[in-house]
PDB file of C-alpha atoms in Angstrom:
ATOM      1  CA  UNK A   1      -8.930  -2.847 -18.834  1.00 59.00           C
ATOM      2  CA  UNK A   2     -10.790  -5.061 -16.953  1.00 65.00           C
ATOM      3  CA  UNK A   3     -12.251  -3.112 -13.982  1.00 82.00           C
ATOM      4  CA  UNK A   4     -14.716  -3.269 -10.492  1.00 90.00           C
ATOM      5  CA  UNK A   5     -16.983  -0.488  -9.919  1.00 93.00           C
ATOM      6  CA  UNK A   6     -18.755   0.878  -6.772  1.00 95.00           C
ATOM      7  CA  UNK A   7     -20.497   4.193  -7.676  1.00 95.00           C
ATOM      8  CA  UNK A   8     -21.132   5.462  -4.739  1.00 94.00           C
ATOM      9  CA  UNK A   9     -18.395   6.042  -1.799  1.00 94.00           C
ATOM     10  CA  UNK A  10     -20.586   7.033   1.237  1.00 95.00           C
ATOM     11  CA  UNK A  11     -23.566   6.199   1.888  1.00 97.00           C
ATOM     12  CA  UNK A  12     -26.067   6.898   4.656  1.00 97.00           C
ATOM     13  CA  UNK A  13     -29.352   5.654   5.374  1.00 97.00           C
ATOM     14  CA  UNK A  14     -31.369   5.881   8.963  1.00 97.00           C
ATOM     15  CA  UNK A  15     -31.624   2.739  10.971  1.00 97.00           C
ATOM     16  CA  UNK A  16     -34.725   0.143   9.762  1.00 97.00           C
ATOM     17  CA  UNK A  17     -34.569   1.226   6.035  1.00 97.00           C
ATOM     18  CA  UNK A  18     -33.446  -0.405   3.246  1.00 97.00           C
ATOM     19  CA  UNK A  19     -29.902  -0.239   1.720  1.00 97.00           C
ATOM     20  CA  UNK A  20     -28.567  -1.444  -1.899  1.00 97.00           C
ATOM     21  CA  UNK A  21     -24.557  -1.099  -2.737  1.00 98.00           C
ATOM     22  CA  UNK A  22     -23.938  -0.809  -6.036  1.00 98.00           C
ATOM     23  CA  UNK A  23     -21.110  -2.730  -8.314  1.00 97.00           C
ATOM     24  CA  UNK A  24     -19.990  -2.877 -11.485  1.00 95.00           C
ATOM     25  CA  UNK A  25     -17.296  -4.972 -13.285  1.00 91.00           C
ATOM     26  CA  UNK A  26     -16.354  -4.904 -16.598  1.00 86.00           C
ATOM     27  CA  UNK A  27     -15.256  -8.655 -17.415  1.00 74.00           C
ATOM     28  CA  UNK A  28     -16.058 -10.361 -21.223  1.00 66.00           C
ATOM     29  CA  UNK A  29     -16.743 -13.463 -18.796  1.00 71.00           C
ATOM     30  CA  UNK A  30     -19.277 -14.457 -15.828  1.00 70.00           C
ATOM     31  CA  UNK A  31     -16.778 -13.351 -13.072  1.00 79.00           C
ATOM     32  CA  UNK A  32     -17.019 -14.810  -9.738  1.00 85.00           C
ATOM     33  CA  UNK A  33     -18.353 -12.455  -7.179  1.00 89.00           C
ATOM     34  CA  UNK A  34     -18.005 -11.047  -3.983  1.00 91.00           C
ATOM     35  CA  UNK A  35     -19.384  -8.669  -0.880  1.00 95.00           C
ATOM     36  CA  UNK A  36     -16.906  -7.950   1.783  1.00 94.00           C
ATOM     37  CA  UNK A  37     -17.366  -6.248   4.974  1.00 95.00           C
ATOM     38  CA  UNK A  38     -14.782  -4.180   6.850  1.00 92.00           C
ATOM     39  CA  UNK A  39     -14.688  -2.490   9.892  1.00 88.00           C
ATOM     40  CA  UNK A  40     -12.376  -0.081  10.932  1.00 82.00           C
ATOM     41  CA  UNK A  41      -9.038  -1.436  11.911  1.00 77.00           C
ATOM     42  CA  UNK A  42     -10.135  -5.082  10.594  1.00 80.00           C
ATOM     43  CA  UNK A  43      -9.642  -7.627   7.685  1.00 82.00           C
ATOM     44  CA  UNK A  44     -12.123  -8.288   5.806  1.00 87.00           C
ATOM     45  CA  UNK A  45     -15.182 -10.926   5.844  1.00 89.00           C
ATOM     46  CA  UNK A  46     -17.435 -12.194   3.551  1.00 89.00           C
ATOM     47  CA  UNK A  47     -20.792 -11.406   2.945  1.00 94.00           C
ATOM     48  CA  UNK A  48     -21.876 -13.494   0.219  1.00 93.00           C
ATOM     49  CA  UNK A  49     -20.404 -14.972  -3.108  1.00 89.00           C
ATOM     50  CA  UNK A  50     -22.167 -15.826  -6.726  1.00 89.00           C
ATOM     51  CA  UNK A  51     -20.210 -18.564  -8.751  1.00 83.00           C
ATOM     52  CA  UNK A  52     -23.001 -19.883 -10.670  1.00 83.00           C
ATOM     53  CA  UNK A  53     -26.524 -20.988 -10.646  1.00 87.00           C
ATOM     54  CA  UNK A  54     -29.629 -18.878  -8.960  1.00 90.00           C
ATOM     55  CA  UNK A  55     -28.898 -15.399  -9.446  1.00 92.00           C
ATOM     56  CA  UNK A  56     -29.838 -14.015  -6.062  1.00 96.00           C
ATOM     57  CA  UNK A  57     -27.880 -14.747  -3.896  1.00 96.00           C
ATOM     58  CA  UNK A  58     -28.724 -15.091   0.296  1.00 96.00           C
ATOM     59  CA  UNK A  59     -25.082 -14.081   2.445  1.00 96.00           C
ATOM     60  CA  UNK A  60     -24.223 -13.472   5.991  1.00 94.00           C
ATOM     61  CA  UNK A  61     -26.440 -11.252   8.794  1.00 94.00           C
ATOM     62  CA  UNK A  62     -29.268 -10.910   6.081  1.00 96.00           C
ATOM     63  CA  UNK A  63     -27.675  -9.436   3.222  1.00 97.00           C
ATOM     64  CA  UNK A  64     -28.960 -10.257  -0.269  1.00 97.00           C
ATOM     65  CA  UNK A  65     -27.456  -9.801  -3.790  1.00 97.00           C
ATOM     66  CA  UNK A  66     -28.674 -10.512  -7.015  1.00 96.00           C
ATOM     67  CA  UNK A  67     -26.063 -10.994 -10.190  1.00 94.00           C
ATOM     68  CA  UNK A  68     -27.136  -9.242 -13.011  1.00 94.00           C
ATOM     69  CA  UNK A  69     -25.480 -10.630 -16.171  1.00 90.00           C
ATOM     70  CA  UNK A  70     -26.954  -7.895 -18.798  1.00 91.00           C
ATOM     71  CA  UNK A  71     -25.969  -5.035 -16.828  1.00 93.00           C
ATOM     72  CA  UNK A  72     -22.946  -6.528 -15.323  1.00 92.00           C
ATOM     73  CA  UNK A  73     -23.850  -5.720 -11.997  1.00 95.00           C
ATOM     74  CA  UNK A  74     -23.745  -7.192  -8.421  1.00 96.00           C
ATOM     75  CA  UNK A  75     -25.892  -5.043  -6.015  1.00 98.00           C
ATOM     76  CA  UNK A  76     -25.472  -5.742  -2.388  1.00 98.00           C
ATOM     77  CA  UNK A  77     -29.236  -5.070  -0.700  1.00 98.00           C
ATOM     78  CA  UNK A  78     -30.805  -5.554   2.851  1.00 98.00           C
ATOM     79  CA  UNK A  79     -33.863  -4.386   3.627  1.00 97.00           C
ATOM     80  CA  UNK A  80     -33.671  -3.126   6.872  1.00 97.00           C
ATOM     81  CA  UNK A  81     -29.996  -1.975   7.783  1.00 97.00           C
ATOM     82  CA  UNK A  82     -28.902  -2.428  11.601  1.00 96.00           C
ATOM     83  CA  UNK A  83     -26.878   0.702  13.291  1.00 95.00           C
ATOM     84  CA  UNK A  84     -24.254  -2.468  13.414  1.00 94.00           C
ATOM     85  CA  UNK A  85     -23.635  -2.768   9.900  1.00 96.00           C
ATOM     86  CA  UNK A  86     -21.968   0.604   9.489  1.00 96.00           C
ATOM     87  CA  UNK A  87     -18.677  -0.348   8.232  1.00 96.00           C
ATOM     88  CA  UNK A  88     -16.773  -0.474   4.611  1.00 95.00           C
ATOM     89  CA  UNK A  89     -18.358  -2.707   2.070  1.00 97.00           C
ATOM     90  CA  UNK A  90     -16.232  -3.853  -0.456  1.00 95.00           C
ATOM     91  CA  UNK A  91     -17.402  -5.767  -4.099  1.00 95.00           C
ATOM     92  CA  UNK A  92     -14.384  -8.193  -5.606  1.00 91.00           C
ATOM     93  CA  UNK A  93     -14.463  -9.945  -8.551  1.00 87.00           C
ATOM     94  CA  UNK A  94     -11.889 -13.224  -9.584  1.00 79.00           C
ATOM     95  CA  UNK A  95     -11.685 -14.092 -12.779  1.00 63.00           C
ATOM     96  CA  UNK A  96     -11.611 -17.984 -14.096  1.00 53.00           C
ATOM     97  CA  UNK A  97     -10.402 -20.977 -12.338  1.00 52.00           C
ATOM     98  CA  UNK A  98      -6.832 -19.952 -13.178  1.00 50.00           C
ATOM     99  CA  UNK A  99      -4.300 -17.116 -12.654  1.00 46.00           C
ATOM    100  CA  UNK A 100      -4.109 -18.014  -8.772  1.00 53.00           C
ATOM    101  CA  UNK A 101      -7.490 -16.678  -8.032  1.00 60.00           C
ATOM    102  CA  UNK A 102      -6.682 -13.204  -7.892  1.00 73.00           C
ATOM    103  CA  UNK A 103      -9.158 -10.938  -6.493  1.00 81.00           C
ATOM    104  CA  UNK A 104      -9.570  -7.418  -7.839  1.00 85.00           C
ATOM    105  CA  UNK A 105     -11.437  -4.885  -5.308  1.00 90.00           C
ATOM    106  CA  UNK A 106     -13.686  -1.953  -6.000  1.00 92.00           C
ATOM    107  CA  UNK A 107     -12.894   1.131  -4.275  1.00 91.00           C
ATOM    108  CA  UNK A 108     -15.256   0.435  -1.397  1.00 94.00           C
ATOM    109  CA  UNK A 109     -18.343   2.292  -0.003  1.00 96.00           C
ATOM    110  CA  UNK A 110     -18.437   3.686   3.573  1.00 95.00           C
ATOM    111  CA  UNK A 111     -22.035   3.122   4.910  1.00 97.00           C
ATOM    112  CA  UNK A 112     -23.174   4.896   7.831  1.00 97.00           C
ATOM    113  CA  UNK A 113     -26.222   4.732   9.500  1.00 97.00           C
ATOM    114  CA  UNK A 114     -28.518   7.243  11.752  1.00 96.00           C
ATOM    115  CA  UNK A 115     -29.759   6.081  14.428  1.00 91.00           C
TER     116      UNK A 115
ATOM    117  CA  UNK J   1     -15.415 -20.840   8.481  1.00 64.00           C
ATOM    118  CA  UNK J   2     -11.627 -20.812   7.688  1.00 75.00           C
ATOM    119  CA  UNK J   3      -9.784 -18.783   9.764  1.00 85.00           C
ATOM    120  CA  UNK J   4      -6.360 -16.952   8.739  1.00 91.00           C
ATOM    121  CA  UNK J   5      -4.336 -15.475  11.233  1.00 93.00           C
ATOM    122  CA  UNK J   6      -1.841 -12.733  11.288  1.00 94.00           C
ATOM    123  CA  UNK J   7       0.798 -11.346  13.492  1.00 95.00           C
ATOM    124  CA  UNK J   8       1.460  -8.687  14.465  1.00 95.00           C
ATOM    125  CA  UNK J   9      -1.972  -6.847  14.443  1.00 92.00           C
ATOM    126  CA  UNK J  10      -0.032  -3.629  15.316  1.00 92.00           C
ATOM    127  CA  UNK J  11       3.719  -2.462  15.320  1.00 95.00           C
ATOM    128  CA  UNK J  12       5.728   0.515  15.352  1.00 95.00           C
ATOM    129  CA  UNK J  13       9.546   0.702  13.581  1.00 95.00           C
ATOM    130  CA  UNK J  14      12.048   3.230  13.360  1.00 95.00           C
ATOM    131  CA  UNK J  15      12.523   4.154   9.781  1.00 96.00           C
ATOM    132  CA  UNK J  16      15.458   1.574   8.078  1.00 96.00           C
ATOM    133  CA  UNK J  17      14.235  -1.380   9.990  1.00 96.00           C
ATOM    134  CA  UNK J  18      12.732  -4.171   8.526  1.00 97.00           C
ATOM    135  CA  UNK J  19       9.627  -5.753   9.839  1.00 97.00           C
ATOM    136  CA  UNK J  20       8.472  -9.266   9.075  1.00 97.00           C
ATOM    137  CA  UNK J  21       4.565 -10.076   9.194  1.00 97.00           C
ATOM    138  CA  UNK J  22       3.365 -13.442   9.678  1.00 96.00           C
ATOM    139  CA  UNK J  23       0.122 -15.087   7.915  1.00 96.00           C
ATOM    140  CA  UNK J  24      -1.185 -18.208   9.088  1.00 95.00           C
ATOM    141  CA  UNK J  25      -3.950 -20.490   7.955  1.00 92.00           C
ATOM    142  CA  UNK J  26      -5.351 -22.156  11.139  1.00 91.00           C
ATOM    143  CA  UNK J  27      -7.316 -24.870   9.841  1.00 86.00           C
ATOM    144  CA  UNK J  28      -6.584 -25.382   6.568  1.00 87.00           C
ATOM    145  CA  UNK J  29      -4.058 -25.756   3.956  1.00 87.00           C
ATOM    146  CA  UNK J  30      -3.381 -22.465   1.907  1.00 86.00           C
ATOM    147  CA  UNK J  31      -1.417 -23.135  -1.147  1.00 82.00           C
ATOM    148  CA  UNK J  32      -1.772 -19.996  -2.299  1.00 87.00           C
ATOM    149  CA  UNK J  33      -1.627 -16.869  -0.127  1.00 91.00           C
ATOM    150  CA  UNK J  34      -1.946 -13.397  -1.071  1.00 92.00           C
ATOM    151  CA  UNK J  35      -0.695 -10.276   0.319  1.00 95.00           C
ATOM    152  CA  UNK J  36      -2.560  -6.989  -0.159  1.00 94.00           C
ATOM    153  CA  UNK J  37      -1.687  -3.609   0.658  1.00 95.00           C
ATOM    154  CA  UNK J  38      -4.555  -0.759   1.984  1.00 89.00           C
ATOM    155  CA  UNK J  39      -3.865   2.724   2.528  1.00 84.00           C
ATOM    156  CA  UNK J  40      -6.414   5.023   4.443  1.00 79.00           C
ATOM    157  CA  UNK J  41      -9.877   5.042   3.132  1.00 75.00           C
ATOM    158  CA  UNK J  42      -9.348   3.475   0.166  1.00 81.00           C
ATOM    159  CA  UNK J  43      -9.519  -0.156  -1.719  1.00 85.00           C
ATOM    160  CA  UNK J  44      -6.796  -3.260  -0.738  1.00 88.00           C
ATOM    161  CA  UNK J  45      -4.532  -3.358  -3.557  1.00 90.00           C
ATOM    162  CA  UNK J  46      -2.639  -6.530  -4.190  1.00 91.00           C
ATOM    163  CA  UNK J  47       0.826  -6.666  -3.575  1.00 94.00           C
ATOM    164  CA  UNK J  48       1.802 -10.533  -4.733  1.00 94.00           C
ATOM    165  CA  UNK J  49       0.681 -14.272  -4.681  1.00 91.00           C
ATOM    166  CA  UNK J  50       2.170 -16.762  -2.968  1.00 89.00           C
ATOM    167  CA  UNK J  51       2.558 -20.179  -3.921  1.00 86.00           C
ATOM    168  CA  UNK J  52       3.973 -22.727  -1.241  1.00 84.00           C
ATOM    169  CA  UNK J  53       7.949 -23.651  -2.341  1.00 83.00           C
ATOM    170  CA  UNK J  54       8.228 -21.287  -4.930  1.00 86.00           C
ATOM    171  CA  UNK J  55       8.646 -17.848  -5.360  1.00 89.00           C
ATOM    172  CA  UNK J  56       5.895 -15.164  -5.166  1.00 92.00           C
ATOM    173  CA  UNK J  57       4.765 -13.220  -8.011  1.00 92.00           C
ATOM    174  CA  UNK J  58       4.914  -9.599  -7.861  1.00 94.00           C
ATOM    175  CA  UNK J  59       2.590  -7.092  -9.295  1.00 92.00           C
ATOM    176  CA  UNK J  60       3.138  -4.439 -11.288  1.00 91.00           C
ATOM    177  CA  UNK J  61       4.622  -1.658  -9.343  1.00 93.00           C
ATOM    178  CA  UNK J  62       5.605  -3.767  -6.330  1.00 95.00           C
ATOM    179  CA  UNK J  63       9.200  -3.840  -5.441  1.00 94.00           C
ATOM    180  CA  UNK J  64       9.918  -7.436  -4.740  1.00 93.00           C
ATOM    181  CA  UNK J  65      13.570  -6.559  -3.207  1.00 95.00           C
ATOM    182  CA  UNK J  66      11.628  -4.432  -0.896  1.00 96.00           C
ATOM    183  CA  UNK J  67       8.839  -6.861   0.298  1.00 97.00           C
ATOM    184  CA  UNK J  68       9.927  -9.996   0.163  1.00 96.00           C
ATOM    185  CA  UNK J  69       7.438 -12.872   0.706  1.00 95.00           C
ATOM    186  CA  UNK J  70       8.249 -16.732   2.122  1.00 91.00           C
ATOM    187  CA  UNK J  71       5.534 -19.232   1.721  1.00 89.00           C
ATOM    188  CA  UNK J  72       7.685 -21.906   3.634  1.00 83.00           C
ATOM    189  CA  UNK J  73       4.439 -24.284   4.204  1.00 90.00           C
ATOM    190  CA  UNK J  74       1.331 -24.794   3.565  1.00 89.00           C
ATOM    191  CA  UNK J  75      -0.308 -23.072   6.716  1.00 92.00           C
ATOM    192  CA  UNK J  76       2.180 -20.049   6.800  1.00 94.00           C
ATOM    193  CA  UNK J  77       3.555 -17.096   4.619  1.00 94.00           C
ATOM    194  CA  UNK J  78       5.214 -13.975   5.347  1.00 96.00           C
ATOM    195  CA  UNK J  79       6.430 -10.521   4.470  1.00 97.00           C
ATOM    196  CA  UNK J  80       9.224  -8.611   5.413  1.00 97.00           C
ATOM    197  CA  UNK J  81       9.349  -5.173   4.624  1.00 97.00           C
ATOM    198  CA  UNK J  82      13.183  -4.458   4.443  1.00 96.00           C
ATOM    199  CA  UNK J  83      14.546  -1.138   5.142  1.00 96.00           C
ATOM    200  CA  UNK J  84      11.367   0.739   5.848  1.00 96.00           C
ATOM    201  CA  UNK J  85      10.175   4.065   5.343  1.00 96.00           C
ATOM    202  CA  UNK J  86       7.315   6.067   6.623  1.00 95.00           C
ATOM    203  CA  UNK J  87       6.048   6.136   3.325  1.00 94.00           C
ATOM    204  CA  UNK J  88       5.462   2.203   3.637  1.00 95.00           C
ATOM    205  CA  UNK J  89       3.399   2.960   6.511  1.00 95.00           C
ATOM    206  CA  UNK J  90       0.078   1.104   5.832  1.00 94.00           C
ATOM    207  CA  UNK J  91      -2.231  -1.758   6.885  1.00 93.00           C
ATOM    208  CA  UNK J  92      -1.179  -4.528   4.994  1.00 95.00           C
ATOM    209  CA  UNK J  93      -3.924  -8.306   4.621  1.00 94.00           C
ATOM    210  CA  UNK J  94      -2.877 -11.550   3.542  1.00 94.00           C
ATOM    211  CA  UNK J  95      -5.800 -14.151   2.411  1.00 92.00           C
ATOM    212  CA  UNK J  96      -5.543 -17.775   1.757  1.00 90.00           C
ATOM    213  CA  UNK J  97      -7.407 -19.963  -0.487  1.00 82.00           C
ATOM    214  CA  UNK J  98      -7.987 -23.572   0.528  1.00 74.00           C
ATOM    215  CA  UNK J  99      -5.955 -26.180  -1.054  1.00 69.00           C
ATOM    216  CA  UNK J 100      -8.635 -27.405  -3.909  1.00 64.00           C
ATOM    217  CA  UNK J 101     -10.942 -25.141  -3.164  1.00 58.00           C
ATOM    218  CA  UNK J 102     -12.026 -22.137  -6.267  1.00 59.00           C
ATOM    219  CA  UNK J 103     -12.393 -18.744  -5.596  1.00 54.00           C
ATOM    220  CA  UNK J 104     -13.059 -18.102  -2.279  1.00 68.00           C
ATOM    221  CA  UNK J 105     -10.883 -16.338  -0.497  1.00 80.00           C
ATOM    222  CA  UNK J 106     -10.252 -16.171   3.675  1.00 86.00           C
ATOM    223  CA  UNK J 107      -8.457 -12.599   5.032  1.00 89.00           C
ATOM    224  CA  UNK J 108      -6.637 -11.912   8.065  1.00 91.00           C
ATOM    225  CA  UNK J 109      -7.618  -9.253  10.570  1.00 88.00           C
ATOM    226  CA  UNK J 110      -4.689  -7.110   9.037  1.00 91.00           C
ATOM    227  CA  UNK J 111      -1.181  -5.409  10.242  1.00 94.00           C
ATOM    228  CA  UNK J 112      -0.789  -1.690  10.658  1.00 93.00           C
ATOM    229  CA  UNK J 113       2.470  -0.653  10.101  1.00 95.00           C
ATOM    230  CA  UNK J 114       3.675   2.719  11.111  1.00 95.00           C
ATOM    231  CA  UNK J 115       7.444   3.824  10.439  1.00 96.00           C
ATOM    232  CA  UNK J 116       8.712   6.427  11.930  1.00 95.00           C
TER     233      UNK J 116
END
């Protein structure tokens, strides 16, 4: 079954250092890909996408990831974490052009950061 | 960026009520909308698509007697929950994708609903 993996479901890391997310998807095809942000009693917003092309990918408030088609993974880095970006990070995945662009979520992974 | 608004943000119904929430694409045409479900600490599962002037398409699992979803226009879809029960209690987010546009999706801030 076709499937979107984030490993880890809390995270915390002090203020200044750096952070990666991890996700996996298990697709036969390139998916398209997605970071999400969510903060407590919001909707979502996007962080960054990867449809094709360069690999790494440069998103929103200095967040990085890099699309990694031999390990089928999508890891969401910055490399020095604000206490504002404590919040619920959420990796999607759509498959094709087709099928009404239907975005399957990973589980999510709470970051919280020490100040 | 594309902005997709929904109303209410909060409400509060006695249980066997039904509740309609309201998604709206501010500046730009949505011909599909979706309409995801989140419970507490965990991931948005989706409920249904919605494709303006035709019926939405239920997923697995997802009573569409129970929900039922109007995509009237091209900037606005709803869902009603119909006869709710605290168990429906949830936040529920509708995104939009831009008519033409592939893959990306926009959210709305969410609705909480509680049933008492």
């Amino acid at each position: 079954a076709q499937s979107v993996t984030q490993p880890d479901i809390h995270i915390t890391v002090s203020e200044g250092a750096s952070l990666e997310l991890r996700c996996n998807y298990s697709y036969g095809a390139t998916p398209y890909l997605f970071w999400y942000v969510q903060s407590p009693g919001q909707g979502l917003q996007l962080l960054l996408k990867y449809f094709s092309g360069d690999t790494l990918v440069q998103g929103i408030k200095g967040f990085e990831a890099e699309f990694k088609r031999s390990q089928s993974s999508f890891n969401l880095r910055k490399p020095s974490v604000h206490w504002s970006d404590a919040a619920e990070y959420f990796c999607a995945v759509v498959i094709g052009t087709g099928g009404g662009n239907k975005l399957t979520f990973g589980t999510g992974t709470q970051l919280k950061v020490e100040l | 960026g594309a902005v997709v608004s929904q109303h209410p943000s909060w409400v509060i119904c006695k249980s066997g009520t039904s509740v309609k929430i309201e998604c709206r694409s501010l500046d730009f045409q949505a011909t599909t909308m979706f309409w995801y479900r989140q419970f507490p600490k965990q991931s948005l599962m989706l409920m249904a698509t919605s494709n303006e002037g035709s019926k939405a398409t239920y997923e697995q699992g997802v009573e569409k007697d129970k929900f039922l979803i109007n995509h009237a226009s091209l900037t606005l879809s709803t869902l009603t929950v119909t006869s709710a029960h605290p168990e429906d209690s949830s936040f529920y987010i509708c995104s939009a994708r831009a008519t033409g546009v592939t893959g990306e999706l926009f959210f709305g801030e969410g609705s909480r609903l509680t049933v008492l």
